[in-house]
Short mmCIF file of C-alpha atoms in Angstrom, two decimals:
data_model
loop_
_atom_site.label_atom_id
_atom_site.label_comp_id
_atom_site.label_asym_id
_atom_site.label_seq_id
_atom_site.Cartn_x
_atom_site.Cartn_y
_atom_site.Cartn_z
CA ARG A 1 0.00 0.00 0.00
CA ALA A 2 1.03 3.63 -0.60
CA PHE A 3 0.59 6.19 2.18
CA LYS A 4 1.29 9.90 2.64
CA LEU A 5 0.67 12.44 5.41
CA THR A 6 -0.99 15.49 3.89
CA GLY A 7 -1.40 18.00 6.72
CA VAL A 8 -2.14 18.91 10.31
CA ALA A 9 -4.79 21.19 11.80
CA GLY A 10 -6.41 22.13 15.07
CA ALA A 11 -9.81 20.73 16.00
CA TYR A 12 -12.08 21.00 19.03
CA TRP A 13 -12.96 17.77 20.83
CA ARG A 14 -16.31 16.57 19.45
CA GLY A 15 -16.60 19.76 17.40
CA ASP A 16 -17.51 21.85 20.45
CA GLU A 17 -15.67 25.19 20.66
CA LYS A 18 -15.90 25.04 24.48
CA ASN A 19 -13.77 21.89 24.58
CA GLU A 20 -10.00 21.58 24.43
CA MET A 21 -8.20 22.17 21.12
CA LEU A 22 -6.68 18.97 19.72
CA GLN A 23 -4.23 18.30 16.90
CA ARG A 24 -5.74 16.63 13.84
CA ILE A 25 -3.42 14.74 11.45
CA TYR A 26 -4.49 14.16 7.84
CA GLY A 27 -3.23 11.38 5.61
CA THR A 28 -4.24 9.32 2.60
CA SER A 29 -3.71 5.67 1.76
CA TRP A 30 -4.01 3.97 -1.65
CA PRO A 31 -3.55 0.42 -2.99
CA THR A 32 -0.67 1.44 -5.32
CA GLU A 33 1.91 4.21 -5.74
CA GLU A 34 0.31 5.08 -9.09
CA ALA A 35 -3.10 5.60 -7.48
CA LEU A 36 -1.52 7.74 -4.76
CA ARG A 37 0.29 9.90 -7.34
CA GLU A 38 -2.95 10.43 -9.29
CA HIS A 39 -4.76 11.42 -6.10
CA LEU A 40 -2.01 13.88 -5.16
CA ARG A 41 -2.11 15.32 -8.70
CA LEU A 42 -5.84 15.93 -8.34
CA LEU A 43 -5.30 17.55 -4.94
CA GLU A 44 -2.74 19.89 -6.49
CA GLU A 45 -5.12 20.71 -9.34
CA ALA A 46 -7.90 21.44 -6.84
CA LYS A 47 -5.55 23.75 -4.95
CA LYS A 48 -4.82 25.71 -8.14
CA ARG A 49 -8.55 26.00 -8.83
CA ASP A 50 -9.60 26.89 -5.26
CA HIS A 51 -12.15 29.68 -5.65
CA ARG A 52 -10.98 31.35 -2.44
CA ARG A 53 -7.44 31.77 -3.77
CA LEU A 54 -8.54 32.75 -7.29
CA GLY A 55 -11.24 35.06 -5.94
CA LYS A 56 -8.57 37.04 -4.12
CA GLU A 57 -6.06 36.92 -7.00
CA LEU A 58 -8.58 38.07 -9.60
CA GLY A 59 -10.32 40.64 -7.39
CA LEU A 60 -13.71 38.92 -7.49
CA PHE A 61 -14.84 38.93 -3.85
CA MET A 62 -13.62 39.45 -0.31
CA VAL A 63 -14.70 38.81 3.26
CA SER A 64 -14.33 41.48 5.94
CA ASP A 65 -13.95 40.71 9.65
CA ALA A 66 -15.62 44.05 10.35
CA ILE A 67 -18.76 42.86 8.53
CA GLY A 68 -18.63 39.25 9.66
CA PRO A 69 -17.83 35.75 8.41
CA GLY A 70 -20.04 34.22 5.75
CA LEU A 71 -21.06 37.65 4.43
CA PRO A 72 -19.00 38.08 1.25
CA LEU A 73 -18.49 41.39 -0.52
CA TRP A 74 -18.66 41.22 -4.31
CA LEU A 75 -15.87 43.37 -5.74
CA PRO A 76 -16.43 45.15 -9.10
CA LYS A 77 -15.15 42.29 -11.27
CA GLY A 78 -17.01 39.64 -9.29
CA ALA A 79 -20.13 41.80 -9.31
CA MET A 80 -19.85 42.03 -13.10
CA VAL A 81 -19.75 38.23 -13.48
CA ARG A 82 -22.69 37.90 -11.09
CA SER A 83 -24.66 40.54 -13.01
CA ILE A 84 -24.06 38.68 -16.29
CA LEU A 85 -25.10 35.39 -14.67
CA GLU A 86 -28.27 36.94 -13.25
CA ARG A 87 -29.26 38.56 -16.56
CA TYR A 88 -28.61 35.29 -18.37
CA ILE A 89 -30.84 33.16 -16.14
CA VAL A 90 -33.62 35.78 -15.81
CA ASP A 91 -33.81 36.32 -19.59
CA LEU A 92 -33.82 32.57 -20.18
CA GLU A 93 -36.56 31.94 -17.62
CA ARG A 94 -38.74 34.77 -18.94
CA SER A 95 -38.48 33.30 -22.43
CA LEU A 96 -39.92 30.07 -20.97
CA GLY A 97 -42.93 31.67 -19.31
CA TYR A 98 -41.56 32.38 -15.83
CA GLN A 99 -42.78 35.58 -14.18
CA HIS A 100 -40.04 37.25 -12.14
CA VAL A 101 -40.96 38.97 -8.89
CA TYR A 102 -39.40 40.75 -5.91
CA THR A 103 -40.31 39.91 -2.33
CA PRO A 104 -39.02 41.28 1.02
CA GLN A 105 -36.26 39.57 2.96
CA LEU A 106 -38.22 39.94 6.21
CA ALA A 107 -41.53 38.45 7.25
CA ARG A 108 -43.58 37.81 10.34
CA VAL A 109 -42.63 34.79 12.41
CA GLU A 110 -46.21 33.52 12.02
CA LEU A 111 -45.63 32.98 8.29
CA TYR A 112 -42.83 30.50 8.97
CA GLN A 113 -44.77 28.87 11.77
CA ARG A 114 -47.59 28.23 9.33
CA SER A 115 -45.23 26.94 6.62
CA GLY A 116 -43.47 24.62 9.07
CA HIS A 117 -40.05 26.20 8.56
CA TRP A 118 -40.06 27.53 12.12
CA ASP A 119 -40.38 23.98 13.49
CA HIS A 120 -37.97 22.32 11.07
CA PHE A 121 -35.34 25.01 10.40
CA LYS A 122 -35.41 27.25 13.47
CA ASP A 123 -31.81 26.36 14.36
CA ASN A 124 -30.68 27.67 10.96
CA MET A 125 -32.69 30.89 11.21
CA TYR A 126 -31.68 34.15 12.85
CA PRO A 127 -33.50 35.28 16.01
CA PRO A 128 -36.63 37.35 15.45
CA ILE A 129 -36.56 41.15 15.64
CA LEU A 130 -39.04 42.17 18.34
CA PHE A 131 -40.77 45.55 18.03
CA GLU A 132 -42.53 47.63 20.69
CA ASP A 133 -45.96 46.52 19.54
CA LYS A 134 -44.92 42.87 20.05
CA GLU A 135 -44.65 42.28 16.30
CA GLU A 136 -41.87 39.81 15.47
CA LEU A 137 -40.10 39.83 12.11
CA VAL A 138 -37.45 37.38 11.01
CA LEU A 139 -34.95 37.18 8.15
CA ARG A 140 -36.23 34.61 5.70
CA PRO A 141 -34.40 31.29 5.24
CA MET A 142 -36.43 30.44 2.11
CA ASN A 143 -38.54 32.19 -0.52
CA CYS A 144 -41.42 29.72 -0.91
CA PRO A 145 -43.85 31.20 1.67
CA HIS A 146 -43.59 34.59 -0.08
CA HIS A 147 -44.46 33.05 -3.44
CA ILE A 148 -47.35 31.18 -1.86
CA MET A 149 -48.74 34.51 -0.62
CA MET A 150 -48.58 35.78 -4.21
CA TYR A 151 -50.49 32.72 -5.45
CA GLN A 152 -53.11 33.22 -2.74
CA HIS A 153 -53.57 36.88 -3.68
CA GLU A 154 -56.36 35.86 -6.06
CA LEU A 155 -58.40 32.78 -6.89
CA HIS A 156 -56.95 30.97 -9.90
CA SER A 157 -58.66 29.02 -12.65
CA TYR A 158 -57.19 25.90 -14.27
CA ARG A 159 -56.62 28.20 -17.27
CA ASP A 160 -54.04 30.17 -15.21
CA LEU A 161 -51.97 27.06 -14.57
CA PRO A 162 -49.15 26.33 -14.69
CA LEU A 163 -48.17 29.53 -12.90
CA ARG A 164 -44.38 29.89 -12.77
CA ILE A 165 -43.14 32.44 -10.20
CA ALA A 166 -39.38 33.08 -10.16
CA GLU A 167 -37.07 35.27 -8.14
CA LEU A 168 -33.44 35.94 -7.43
CA GLY A 169 -34.26 35.95 -3.74
CA THR A 170 -31.79 36.83 -1.00
CA MET A 171 -32.06 34.62 2.10
CA TYR A 172 -30.23 34.25 5.40
CA ARG A 173 -29.27 31.05 7.18
CA TYR A 174 -27.20 30.68 10.30
CA GLU A 175 -24.10 28.54 9.79
CA ARG A 176 -21.46 27.97 12.46
CA SER A 177 -18.33 29.98 11.71
CA GLY A 178 -16.25 26.79 11.53
CA VAL A 179 -18.06 25.53 8.41
CA LEU A 180 -18.10 28.82 6.47
CA SER A 181 -15.94 28.73 3.35
CA GLY A 182 -15.48 31.43 0.70
CA LEU A 183 -18.61 31.60 -1.45
CA SER A 184 -19.56 27.94 -1.11
CA ARG A 185 -20.79 28.12 2.51
CA VAL A 186 -22.18 31.52 3.50
CA ARG A 187 -24.79 33.11 5.75
CA ALA A 188 -26.33 35.46 3.18
CA MET A 189 -27.17 34.01 -0.23
CA THR A 190 -29.20 34.84 -3.32
CA LEU A 191 -31.04 31.84 -4.74
CA ASN A 192 -32.14 31.34 -8.34
CA ASP A 193 -35.51 30.16 -7.13
CA ALA A 194 -38.84 29.36 -8.76
CA HIS A 195 -42.11 27.79 -7.72
CA ILE A 196 -44.49 26.27 -10.23
CA PHE A 197 -48.14 25.90 -9.27
CA CYS A 198 -49.82 23.33 -11.52
CA THR A 199 -52.51 20.66 -11.76
CA PRO A 200 -51.60 17.02 -11.03
CA GLU A 201 -51.92 16.33 -14.78
CA GLN A 202 -49.23 18.94 -15.52
CA ILE A 203 -46.54 17.51 -13.21
CA GLN A 204 -44.76 15.50 -15.90
CA SER A 205 -44.70 18.22 -18.57
CA GLU A 206 -43.48 20.82 -16.06
CA ALA A 207 -40.74 18.50 -14.81
CA VAL A 208 -39.68 17.88 -18.42
CA GLY A 209 -39.53 21.64 -19.00
CA VAL A 210 -37.31 22.17 -15.96
CA LEU A 211 -35.00 19.28 -16.90
CA ARG A 212 -34.58 20.68 -20.42
CA LEU A 213 -33.86 24.12 -18.99
CA ILE A 214 -31.15 22.60 -16.78
CA GLU A 215 -29.66 20.77 -19.78
CA GLN A 216 -29.50 24.03 -21.76
CA VAL A 217 -27.83 25.92 -18.90
CA TYR A 218 -25.26 23.16 -18.41
CA ARG A 219 -24.46 23.17 -22.13
CA ASP A 220 -23.95 26.94 -22.07
CA PHE A 221 -21.59 26.66 -19.10
CA GLY A 222 -19.75 23.69 -20.59
CA PHE A 223 -20.67 21.31 -17.75
CA THR A 224 -20.38 17.68 -18.86
CA ASP A 225 -19.59 15.73 -15.68
CA TYR A 226 -22.97 15.44 -13.95
CA TRP A 227 -25.67 12.89 -13.21
CA HIS A 228 -29.31 12.72 -12.11
CA ARG A 229 -30.66 11.24 -8.90
CA LEU A 230 -34.33 10.42 -8.31
CA SER A 231 -35.03 10.56 -4.57
CA LEU A 232 -37.98 8.39 -3.55
CA ARG A 233 -39.80 7.61 -0.33
CA ASP A 234 -39.27 4.37 1.52
CA PRO A 235 -42.77 2.79 1.66
CA LYS A 236 -41.75 0.92 4.82
CA ASP A 237 -40.96 4.16 6.68
CA ARG A 238 -44.43 5.66 6.89
CA ALA A 239 -43.58 7.92 9.81
CA LYS A 240 -41.03 9.87 7.76
CA PHE A 241 -43.21 10.76 4.76
CA VAL A 242 -46.61 12.30 4.08
CA ASP A 243 -48.96 9.32 4.21
CA SER A 244 -50.73 9.03 0.86
CA ASP A 245 -49.84 6.02 -1.30
CA ALA A 246 -51.78 7.26 -4.32
CA MET A 247 -50.08 10.67 -4.20
CA TRP A 248 -46.58 9.18 -3.90
CA ASP A 249 -47.16 6.57 -6.61
CA ASN A 250 -48.42 9.19 -9.08
CA ALA A 251 -45.67 11.70 -8.26
CA GLU A 252 -42.86 9.15 -8.55
CA ARG A 253 -44.30 7.82 -11.82
CA CYS A 254 -44.46 11.36 -13.25
CA LEU A 255 -40.82 12.09 -12.38
CA ARG A 256 -39.64 8.74 -13.80
CA GLN A 257 -41.52 9.41 -17.03
CA ALA A 258 -40.11 12.96 -17.19
CA LEU A 259 -36.57 11.62 -16.90
CA GLY A 260 -37.35 9.05 -19.58
CA GLU A 261 -38.85 11.66 -21.90
CA VAL A 262 -35.75 13.86 -21.61
CA GLY A 263 -33.61 10.77 -22.17
CA VAL A 264 -31.21 11.00 -19.23
CA ALA A 265 -29.88 8.14 -17.16
CA TYR A 266 -30.52 8.38 -13.44
CA ARG A 267 -29.99 6.59 -10.15
CA GLU A 268 -32.76 5.96 -7.66
CA ALA A 269 -32.26 6.75 -3.97
CA LEU A 270 -34.83 5.01 -1.80
CA GLY A 271 -35.77 6.91 1.34
CA GLU A 272 -34.01 10.12 0.24
CA ALA A 273 -37.14 12.07 -0.75
CA ALA A 274 -38.27 15.05 1.28
CA TYR A 275 -41.12 14.17 3.64
CA TYR A 276 -43.56 16.12 1.42
CA GLY A 277 -42.68 14.72 -2.03
CA PRO A 278 -40.14 13.07 -4.35
CA LYS A 279 -37.45 15.05 -6.14
CA ILE A 280 -34.85 14.99 -8.88
CA ASP A 281 -31.38 16.28 -7.98
CA VAL A 282 -28.74 17.04 -10.60
CA GLN A 283 -25.30 16.30 -9.18
CA LEU A 284 -22.24 18.11 -10.56
CA ASN A 285 -18.81 16.55 -10.04
CA ASP A 286 -15.84 18.76 -9.19
CA VAL A 287 -12.19 18.24 -10.20
CA LEU A 288 -11.75 15.70 -7.37
CA GLY A 289 -14.87 13.81 -8.44
CA HIS A 290 -16.85 15.01 -5.43
CA SER A 291 -20.55 15.30 -6.16
CA GLU A 292 -22.57 18.42 -5.28
CA THR A 293 -26.28 19.11 -5.75
CA VAL A 294 -26.69 22.18 -7.97
CA SER A 295 -30.13 21.83 -9.59
CA THR A 296 -33.35 20.44 -8.12
CA VAL A 297 -36.91 19.59 -9.15
CA GLN A 298 -38.90 19.03 -5.94
CA LEU A 299 -42.58 18.11 -5.81
CA ASP A 300 -44.51 19.45 -2.82
CA PHE A 301 -47.99 18.31 -1.80
CA TYR A 302 -47.58 19.53 1.78
CA LEU A 303 -47.41 23.34 1.55
CA PRO A 304 -50.45 23.65 -0.77
CA GLU A 305 -52.40 21.67 1.83
CA ARG A 306 -50.98 23.63 4.76
CA PHE A 307 -51.86 26.98 3.18
CA GLY A 308 -55.16 25.80 1.69
CA LEU A 309 -54.17 26.65 -1.89
CA GLU A 310 -56.92 26.18 -4.50
CA TYR A 311 -57.79 26.55 -8.15
CA VAL A 312 -61.11 26.20 -9.96
CA ASP A 313 -61.03 23.14 -12.23
CA THR A 314 -62.91 22.48 -15.50
CA ASP A 315 -65.90 21.12 -13.56
CA GLY A 316 -66.17 24.29 -11.46
CA GLN A 317 -64.90 22.50 -8.35
CA ARG A 318 -62.12 23.93 -6.19
CA LYS A 319 -59.09 21.66 -6.13
CA ARG A 320 -55.61 21.60 -4.64
CA PRO A 321 -52.68 22.53 -6.94
CA VAL A 322 -49.30 20.82 -6.85
CA MET A 323 -46.28 22.98 -6.02
CA ILE A 324 -42.90 22.37 -7.65
CA HIS A 325 -39.82 23.90 -6.01
CA ARG A 326 -37.23 24.39 -8.72
CA GLY A 327 -33.63 25.59 -8.68
CA VAL A 328 -31.38 25.64 -11.76
CA VAL A 329 -28.13 27.44 -10.89
CA SER A 330 -28.33 27.19 -7.09
CA THR A 331 -27.35 30.35 -5.22
CA MET A 332 -25.30 33.03 -6.95
CA GLU A 333 -22.60 32.42 -4.34
CA ARG A 334 -22.31 28.66 -4.82
CA MET A 335 -22.56 28.92 -8.59
CA MET A 336 -19.83 31.57 -8.68
CA ALA A 337 -17.58 29.33 -6.55
CA PHE A 338 -18.27 26.40 -8.87
CA LEU A 339 -17.67 28.47 -12.03
CA ILE A 340 -14.38 29.87 -10.74
CA GLU A 341 -13.13 26.34 -10.03
CA HIS A 342 -14.62 24.83 -13.19
CA TYR A 343 -12.91 27.40 -15.44
CA ALA A 344 -9.87 27.75 -13.13
CA GLY A 345 -10.51 31.50 -13.26
CA ASN A 346 -10.41 31.51 -17.08
CA PHE A 347 -13.98 32.67 -17.68
CA PRO A 348 -15.24 32.28 -21.26
CA LEU A 349 -15.64 35.52 -23.20
CA TRP A 350 -19.37 35.87 -22.50
CA LEU A 351 -18.84 35.64 -18.71
CA ALA A 352 -15.46 37.39 -18.34
CA PRO A 353 -15.55 40.60 -16.27
CA VAL A 354 -13.01 42.16 -18.66
CA GLN A 355 -13.21 40.75 -22.18
CA VAL A 356 -10.50 42.71 -23.99
CA LYS A 357 -7.40 44.57 -22.79
CA VAL A 358 -5.99 47.07 -25.31
CA MET A 359 -2.25 47.68 -24.87
CA THR A 360 0.26 50.05 -26.47
CA VAL A 361 3.86 49.19 -27.32
CA THR A 362 5.06 52.79 -26.89
CA ASP A 363 3.55 56.21 -26.27
CA GLN A 364 3.38 56.78 -30.04
CA GLN A 365 0.32 54.50 -30.31
CA LYS A 366 -1.76 56.12 -27.55
CA GLU A 367 -4.13 57.99 -29.86
CA TYR A 368 -5.00 54.98 -32.03
CA ALA A 369 -5.22 52.70 -28.95
CA GLN A 370 -7.72 55.14 -27.43
CA LYS A 371 -9.76 54.99 -30.65
CA VAL A 372 -9.75 51.15 -30.58
CA PHE A 373 -10.73 51.13 -26.90
CA GLU A 374 -13.61 53.56 -27.45
CA ASP A 375 -14.84 51.58 -30.46
CA LEU A 376 -14.93 48.39 -28.38
CA THR A 377 -16.74 49.98 -25.44
CA ARG A 378 -19.28 51.60 -27.79
CA GLY A 379 -19.87 48.12 -29.21
CA GLY A 380 -20.81 46.89 -25.74
CA TRP A 381 -17.58 45.04 -24.98
CA ARG A 382 -16.09 45.12 -21.50
CA ALA A 383 -12.69 46.56 -22.39
CA GLU A 384 -9.79 48.18 -20.57
CA LEU A 385 -6.95 50.33 -21.91
CA ASP A 386 -3.35 49.95 -20.75
CA ASP A 387 -1.32 52.79 -22.29
CA ARG A 388 1.21 53.03 -19.48
CA ASN A 389 4.85 53.61 -20.31
CA GLU A 390 5.82 50.02 -19.43
CA LYS A 391 7.54 47.26 -21.38
CA LEU A 392 5.17 45.20 -23.52
CA GLY A 393 6.38 41.94 -21.95
CA TYR A 394 5.40 43.24 -18.51
CA LYS A 395 1.95 44.25 -19.75
CA ILE A 396 1.40 40.85 -21.37
CA ARG A 397 2.42 38.99 -18.19
CA GLN A 398 0.02 41.17 -16.22
CA VAL A 399 -2.92 40.55 -18.56
CA GLN A 400 -2.17 36.81 -18.43
CA GLY A 401 -2.32 36.97 -14.63
CA GLU A 402 -5.67 38.76 -14.89
CA ARG A 403 -6.88 35.97 -17.23
CA VAL A 404 -8.44 38.38 -19.73
CA PRO A 405 -9.68 36.42 -22.80
CA TYR A 406 -8.17 38.78 -25.41
CA ALA A 407 -5.19 41.12 -25.38
CA VAL A 408 -5.02 43.59 -28.28
CA VAL A 409 -1.52 44.91 -28.93
CA ILE A 410 -1.23 48.23 -30.78
CA GLY A 411 2.17 48.89 -32.37
CA ASP A 412 3.39 51.04 -35.26
CA ARG A 413 2.19 48.51 -37.86
CA GLU A 414 -1.36 48.48 -36.44
CA VAL A 415 -1.45 52.30 -36.44
CA ARG A 416 -0.23 52.40 -40.04
CA ASP A 417 -2.63 49.71 -41.31
CA GLN A 418 -5.53 50.68 -38.99
CA THR A 419 -5.74 47.07 -37.76
CA VAL A 420 -5.52 45.21 -34.45
CA SER A 421 -3.30 42.30 -33.41
CA ALA A 422 -5.20 40.10 -30.97
CA ARG A 423 -3.74 37.44 -28.71
CA ARG A 424 -5.96 34.85 -27.02
CA ARG A 425 -5.54 34.00 -23.37
CA GLY A 426 -3.10 31.12 -23.38
CA GLY A 427 -0.85 32.64 -26.03
CA GLU A 428 -2.48 31.96 -29.42
CA GLN A 429 -1.60 34.87 -31.71
CA LEU A 430 -4.25 35.77 -34.30
CA LYS A 431 -3.45 37.37 -37.64
CA PRO A 432 -3.85 41.18 -37.87
CA MET A 433 -7.44 42.12 -38.68
CA SER A 434 -9.69 45.14 -38.99
CA LEU A 435 -11.69 46.35 -36.03
CA LYS A 436 -14.87 45.13 -37.75
CA GLU A 437 -13.40 41.64 -38.19
CA PHE A 438 -12.36 41.58 -34.52
CA ASN A 439 -15.85 42.67 -33.42
CA ASP A 440 -17.38 39.93 -35.60
CA LEU A 441 -15.03 37.34 -34.05
CA LEU A 442 -16.06 38.40 -30.54
CA ARG A 443 -19.76 38.38 -31.41
CA LEU A 444 -19.53 34.86 -32.83
CA GLU A 445 -17.71 33.58 -29.76
CA VAL A 446 -20.28 35.09 -27.37
CA ALA A 447 -23.28 33.94 -29.44
CA ASN A 448 -22.02 30.35 -29.38
CA LYS A 449 -20.79 30.49 -25.76
CA ILE A 450 -17.38 29.25 -26.96
CA SER A 451 -14.85 28.53 -24.23
CA HIS A 452 -11.14 28.31 -25.06
CA GLN A 453 -10.34 26.16 -22.03
CA GLN A 454 -6.91 26.05 -20.42
CA SER A 455 -5.23 24.37 -17.51
CA ALA A 456 -5.52 25.83 -14.03
CA GLY A 457 -2.05 27.31 -14.19
CA SER A 458 -2.59 29.21 -17.45
#
């Protein structure tokens, strides 16, 4: 067997901060030296891709002790990537019939008592804010009760369904400081959230629509290493799940058929459903092969019952809708962490905070470089101009460190010919071209979401 010590760290006895600090020793053991070397290579690759390190290097986000742990600050470049991500998902959802809304981040405690969150998630919620008139408000841990209130605002007909309510909703959950990590484990998060209110007959078609949306998003991001899990109830464990055999049988059948219609392989997980309904989780694998839930399609028969939700059916009778909780890109924080590590900081052109850096060779090219820069920014490109009196090699090394997709070098030849010389991130030198040709190249790359991938060290 092959064995290697990998590190040491402090740890509290039984995870309790009141107990004595102990020394924890980490190691790894593998059947062969070759397997150990491959594991260590993956660990090194993961270190290079660590979103906390790259986030600091690339000026994407920071955490301030003065503000508190788990409350990240999005710096201008990180905020730009987040803004692009938010616009992308909102535009895509609206094109598919989702109605985007805004709801407050505070609500009365009674709302969460009624929804059941107060009983089940109180330990992960912040204490209520008590006012002089005895009113208690609390920071929300989830968005679903707010969307339910919107549904209840008026009586719906079957013709109104499915009703798809979506929001980039900011939520707050208490996490112990010891488990907080960069953007992947935080206390304040903004979730790409949606709730679909539909008839029982619409469950399958709505699940198919969500699964196809997820597939499209994953294609656009270049995600290929993922799999689907269908979480089912355990019929023998009746105490754990809402007790309605007919409801569970129909719901599980609908989700199986939806997965079959989309044509994706999946694994079944008996007993892993939520107590109020079965769900489909899409698991993304990271560079180490660790699996993380990013997207979810969750059926819910419990909250519609608890809140007395109704719609008027074709026969004029009032009936109970089904609620589908649906997340595609998780929280902005977790998705940003995943994207940083997936691309190793080398964001594709359409996501990059700075798409083009225009650089001069000497001061003689400043005027033309300014013209090129202004033309690019007028065209909607996120460009920067570096006309400092520095050596070109230094400027190129700097732009490589910033991982900008394109560097445009302006020398005497470019001024004379009124062209640009573009260099792709990673070193590929393109032939001189006109500004129009360069704009066309950029537009094509963005339209097709092309990613010129590189290693983590590039």
